[in-house]
XYZ file of C-alpha atoms in Angstrom:
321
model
C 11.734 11.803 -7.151
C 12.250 8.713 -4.986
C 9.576 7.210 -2.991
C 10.070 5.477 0.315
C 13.342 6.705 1.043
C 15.039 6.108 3.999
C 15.580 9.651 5.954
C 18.717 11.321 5.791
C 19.398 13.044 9.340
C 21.821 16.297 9.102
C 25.437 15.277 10.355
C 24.561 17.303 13.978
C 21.000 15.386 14.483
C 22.906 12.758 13.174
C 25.610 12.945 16.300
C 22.735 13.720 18.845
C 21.037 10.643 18.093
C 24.528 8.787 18.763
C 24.430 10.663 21.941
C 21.087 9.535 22.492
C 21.793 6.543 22.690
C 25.172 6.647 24.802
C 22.809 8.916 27.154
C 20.536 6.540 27.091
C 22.893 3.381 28.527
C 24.222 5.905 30.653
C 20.816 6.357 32.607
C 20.781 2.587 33.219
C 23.920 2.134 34.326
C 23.173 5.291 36.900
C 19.464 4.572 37.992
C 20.752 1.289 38.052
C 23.047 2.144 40.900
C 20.797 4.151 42.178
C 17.922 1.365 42.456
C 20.083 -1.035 44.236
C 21.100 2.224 47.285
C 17.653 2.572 47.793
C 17.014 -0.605 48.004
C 20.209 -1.737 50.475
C 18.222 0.662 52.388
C 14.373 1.016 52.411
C 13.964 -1.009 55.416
C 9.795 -1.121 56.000
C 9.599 2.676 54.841
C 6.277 3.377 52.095
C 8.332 6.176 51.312
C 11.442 4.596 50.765
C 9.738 1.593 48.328
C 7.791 3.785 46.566
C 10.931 5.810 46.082
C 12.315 2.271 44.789
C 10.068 1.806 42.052
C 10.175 4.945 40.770
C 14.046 4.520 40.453
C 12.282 1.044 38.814
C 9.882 2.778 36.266
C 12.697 5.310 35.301
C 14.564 2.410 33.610
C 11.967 1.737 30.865
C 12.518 5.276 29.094
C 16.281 4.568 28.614
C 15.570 1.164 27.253
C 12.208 2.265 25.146
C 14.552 4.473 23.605
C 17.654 2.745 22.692
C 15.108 0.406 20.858
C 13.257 3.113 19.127
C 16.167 4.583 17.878
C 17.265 1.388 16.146
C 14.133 1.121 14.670
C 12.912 4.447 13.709
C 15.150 5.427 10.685
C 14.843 1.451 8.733
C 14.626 1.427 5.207
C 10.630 1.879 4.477
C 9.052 -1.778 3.270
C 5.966 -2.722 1.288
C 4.470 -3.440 4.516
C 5.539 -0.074 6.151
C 5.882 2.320 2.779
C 6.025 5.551 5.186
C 8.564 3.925 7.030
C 9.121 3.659 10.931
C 9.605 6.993 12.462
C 6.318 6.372 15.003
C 8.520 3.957 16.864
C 9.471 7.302 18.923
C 5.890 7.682 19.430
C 5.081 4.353 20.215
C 8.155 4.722 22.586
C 6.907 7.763 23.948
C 3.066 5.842 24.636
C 4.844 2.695 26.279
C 6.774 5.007 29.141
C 3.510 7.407 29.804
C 1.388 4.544 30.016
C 3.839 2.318 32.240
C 4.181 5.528 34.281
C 0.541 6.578 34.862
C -0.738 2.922 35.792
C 1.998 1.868 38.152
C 1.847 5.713 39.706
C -2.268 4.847 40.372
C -1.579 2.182 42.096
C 1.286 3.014 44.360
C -1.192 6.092 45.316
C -4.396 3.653 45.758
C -1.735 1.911 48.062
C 0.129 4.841 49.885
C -3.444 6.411 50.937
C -4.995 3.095 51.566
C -2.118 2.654 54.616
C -2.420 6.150 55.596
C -6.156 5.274 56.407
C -4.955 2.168 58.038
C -2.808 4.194 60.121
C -0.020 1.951 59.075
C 3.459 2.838 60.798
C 6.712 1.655 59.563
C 9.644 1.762 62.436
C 13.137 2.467 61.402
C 15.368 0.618 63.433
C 19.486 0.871 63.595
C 22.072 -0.505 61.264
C 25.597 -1.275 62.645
C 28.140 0.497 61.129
C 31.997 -0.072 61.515
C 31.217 -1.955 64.646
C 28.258 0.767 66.280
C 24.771 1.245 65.657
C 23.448 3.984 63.878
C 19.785 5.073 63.186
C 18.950 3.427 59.831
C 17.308 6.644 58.477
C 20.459 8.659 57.791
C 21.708 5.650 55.403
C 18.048 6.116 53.325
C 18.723 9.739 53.374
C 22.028 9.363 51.957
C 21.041 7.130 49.194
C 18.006 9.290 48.436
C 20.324 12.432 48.189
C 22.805 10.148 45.764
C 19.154 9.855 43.646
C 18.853 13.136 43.771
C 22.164 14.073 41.912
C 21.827 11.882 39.849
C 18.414 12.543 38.326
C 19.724 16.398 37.784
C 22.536 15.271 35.945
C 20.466 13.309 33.529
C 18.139 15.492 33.192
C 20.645 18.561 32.216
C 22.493 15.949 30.081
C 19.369 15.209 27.954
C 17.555 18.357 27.607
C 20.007 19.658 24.958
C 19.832 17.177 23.050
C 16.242 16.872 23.073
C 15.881 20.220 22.142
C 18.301 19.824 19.138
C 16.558 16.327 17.837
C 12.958 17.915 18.633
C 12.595 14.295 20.710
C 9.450 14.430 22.813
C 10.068 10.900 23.856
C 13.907 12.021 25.625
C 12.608 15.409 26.866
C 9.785 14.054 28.865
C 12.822 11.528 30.195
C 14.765 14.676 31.288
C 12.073 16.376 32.478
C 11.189 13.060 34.831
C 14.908 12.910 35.747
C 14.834 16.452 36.569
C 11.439 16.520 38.481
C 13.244 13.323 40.793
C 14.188 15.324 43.193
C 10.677 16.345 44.734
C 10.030 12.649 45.052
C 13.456 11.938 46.824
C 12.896 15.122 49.407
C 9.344 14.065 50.011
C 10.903 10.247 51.017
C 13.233 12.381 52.931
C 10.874 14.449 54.982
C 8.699 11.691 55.536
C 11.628 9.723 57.081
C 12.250 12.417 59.230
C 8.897 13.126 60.277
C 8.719 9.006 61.321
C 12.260 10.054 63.292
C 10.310 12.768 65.547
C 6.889 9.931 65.723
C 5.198 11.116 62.964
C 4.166 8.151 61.848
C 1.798 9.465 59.062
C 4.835 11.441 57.482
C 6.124 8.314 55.410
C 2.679 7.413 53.934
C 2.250 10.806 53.424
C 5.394 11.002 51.422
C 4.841 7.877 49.720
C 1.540 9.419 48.804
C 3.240 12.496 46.944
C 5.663 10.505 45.236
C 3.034 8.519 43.767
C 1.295 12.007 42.703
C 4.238 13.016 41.295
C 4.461 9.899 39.319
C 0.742 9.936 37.619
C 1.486 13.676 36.866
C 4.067 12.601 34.736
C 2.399 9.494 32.740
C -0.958 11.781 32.442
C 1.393 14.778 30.932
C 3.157 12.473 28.923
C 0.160 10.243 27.677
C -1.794 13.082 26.564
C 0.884 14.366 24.353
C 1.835 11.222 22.494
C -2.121 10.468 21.958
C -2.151 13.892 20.301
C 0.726 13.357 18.109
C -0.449 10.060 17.345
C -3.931 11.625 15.981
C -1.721 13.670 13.613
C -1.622 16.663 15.606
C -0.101 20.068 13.851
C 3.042 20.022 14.933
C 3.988 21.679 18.148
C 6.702 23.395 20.106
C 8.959 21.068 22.479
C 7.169 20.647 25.640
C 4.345 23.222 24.672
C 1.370 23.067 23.635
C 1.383 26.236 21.238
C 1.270 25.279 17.338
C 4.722 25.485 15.712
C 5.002 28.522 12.572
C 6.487 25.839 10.512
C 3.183 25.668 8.383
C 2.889 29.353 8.017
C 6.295 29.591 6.841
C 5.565 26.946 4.285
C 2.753 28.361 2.799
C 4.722 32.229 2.740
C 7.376 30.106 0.803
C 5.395 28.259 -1.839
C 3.345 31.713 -2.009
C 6.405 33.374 -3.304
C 7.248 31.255 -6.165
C 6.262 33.024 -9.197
C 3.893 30.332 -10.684
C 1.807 30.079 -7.370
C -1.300 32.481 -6.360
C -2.176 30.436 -3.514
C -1.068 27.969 -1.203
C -2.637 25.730 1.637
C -0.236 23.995 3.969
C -1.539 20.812 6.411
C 1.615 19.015 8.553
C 1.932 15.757 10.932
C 4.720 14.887 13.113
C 5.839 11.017 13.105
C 8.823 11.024 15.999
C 11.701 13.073 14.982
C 10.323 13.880 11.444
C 7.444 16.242 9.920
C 5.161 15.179 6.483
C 2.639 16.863 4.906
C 0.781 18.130 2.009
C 0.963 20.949 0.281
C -1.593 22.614 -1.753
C -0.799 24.991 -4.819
C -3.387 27.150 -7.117
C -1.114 27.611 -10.005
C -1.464 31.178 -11.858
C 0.070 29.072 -15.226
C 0.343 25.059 -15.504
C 3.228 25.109 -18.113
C 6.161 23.383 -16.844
C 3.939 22.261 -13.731
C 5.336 18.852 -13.247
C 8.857 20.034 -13.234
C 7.459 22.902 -11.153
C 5.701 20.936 -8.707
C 9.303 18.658 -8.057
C 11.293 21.906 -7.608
C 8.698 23.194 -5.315
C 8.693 20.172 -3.264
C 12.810 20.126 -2.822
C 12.559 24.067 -1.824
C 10.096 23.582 0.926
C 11.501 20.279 2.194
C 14.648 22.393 2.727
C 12.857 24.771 5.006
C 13.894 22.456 8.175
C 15.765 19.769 8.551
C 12.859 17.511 10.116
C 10.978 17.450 6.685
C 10.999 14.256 5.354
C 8.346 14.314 3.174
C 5.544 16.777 1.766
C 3.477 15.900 -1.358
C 2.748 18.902 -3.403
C -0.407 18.793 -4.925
C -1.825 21.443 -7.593
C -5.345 22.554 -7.931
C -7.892 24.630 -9.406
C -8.984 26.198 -6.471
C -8.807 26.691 -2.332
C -11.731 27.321 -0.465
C -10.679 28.737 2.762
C -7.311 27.815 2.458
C -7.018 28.785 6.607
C -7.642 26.203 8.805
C -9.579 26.507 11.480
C -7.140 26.989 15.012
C -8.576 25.999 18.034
């Protein structure tokens, strides 16, 4: 048995976290573009800047990522013996914390200028010689955001799914969930184009809900997982039956009367313990190795679980709350 290995990803995980990554510099070079339309056109619009930085803040999941992922599967040191697979997880913490401050404050300031009663004209913008009203150019640009946050986020989703990646499905799910801040910039630009003036703080204001939903969503889950949470189903909170079916497996070797399973997620990979009331305890070191290699094969995210023998288990259940 080896110690401090470095993790061996399946040839498929292997080839989604390639794709990871190309999805990854894909995002930036599309929210990229999609920063700089909004921008060309946001004029003195709430809605339309708030609208701007989101397209701002969605940058730092690609690019938390593509660092992560070169990080994550090093060779484990004496300074890091269980290796670096939290780097998803710290990952994970850096774009739900980024996302729930900056969304506070854009909401502090969207309701702050609807109690001001702050109104933001939208003038013209000449166009191939002839003025136009400068709102259909933001709604165009917010409708190019719009397609291209549900491309993304169909892109990604897949892959999170196969790679169990909390860090890229919340991504998806934010690229996904765009579009409700883009049509809110777009009603409120319309409602400013029939003098409703409150309509683009008011929009500005949702956006910036929409925004904190996301990094509180997100920021509870990775504190969770970083407290060594039982794993968990992908984007649920429900308990995974990964330790049950542990525990059923060691259960059925032949040398084991009882068995007591505890598991922790750390990014894309599960360790554990396992622990084994033997019914004999001849051959129980090589028993205990073969054990281990039987279980870890169970799923492909096991990297590690330390079977230990002993004399007894006292409520070998734990508690679920």
């Amino acid at each position: 048995m080896r110690i401090g290995r470095r993790f061996q990803f399946p040839p498929e995980q292997q080839e989604q976290r390639r794709k990871t990554v190309r999805l990854s510099w894909l995002s930036l070079a599309l929210l990229t573009s999609t920063a700089i339309a909004v921008y060309l056109t946001l004029g003195q619009s709430e809605a339309m800047k708030t609208a701007w930085i989101e397209d701002l803040l969605a940058l730092v999941p690609p690019i938390a990522l593509i660092i992560a992922v070169r990080i994550e599967n090093r060779e484990p040191t004496e300074r890091f013996p269980y290796g670096y697979f939290r780097a998803i997880s710290i990952a994970f913490l850096v774009i739900s914390a980024v996302l729930l401050l900056a969304g506070a404050w854009l909401l502090f300031d969207s309701v702050m200028k609807l109690i001001e009663g702050a109104r933001a004209p939208i003038g013209t913008m000449p166009v191939f010689g002839r003025p136009i009203w400068a709102g259909w150019a933001m709604i165009a640009a917010l409708t190019y955001c719009v397609g291209i946050g549900v491309l993304l986020g169909r892109l990604k989703l897949p892959v999170a799914e196969k790679l169990n990646d909390r860090a890229l499905a919340a991504d998806a799910d934010m690229n996904k969930a765009g579009w409700m801040s883009e049509g809110a910039a777009i009603v409120g630009i319309v409602l400013i184009g029939y003098g409703r003036w409150w309509g683009d703080a008011a929009a500005a204001a949702f956006i910036s809900l929409n925004i904190v939903r996301d990094g509180w969503v997100n920021l509870r889950q990775v504190v969770t997982d970083l407290m060594d949470e039982s794993p968990t189903k992908l984007g649920e909170t429900e308990l995974e039956s990964l330790p049950g079916r542990i525990r059923a497996a060691a259960e059925r070797l032949p040398w084991v009367e009882k068995a007591a399973v505890r598991l922790r997620e750390s990014g894309h990979v599960i360790a554990g313990e396992v622990f084994l009331v033997p019914r004999v305890e001849e051959n129980l070191v090589a028993n205990v190795e073969a054990a281990s290699e039987t279980l870890c094969a169970l799923d492909w995210r096991i990297y590690s679980l330390t079977v230990m023998p002993v004399s007894r288990l006292d409520g070998a259940d734990m508690p679920r709350h």
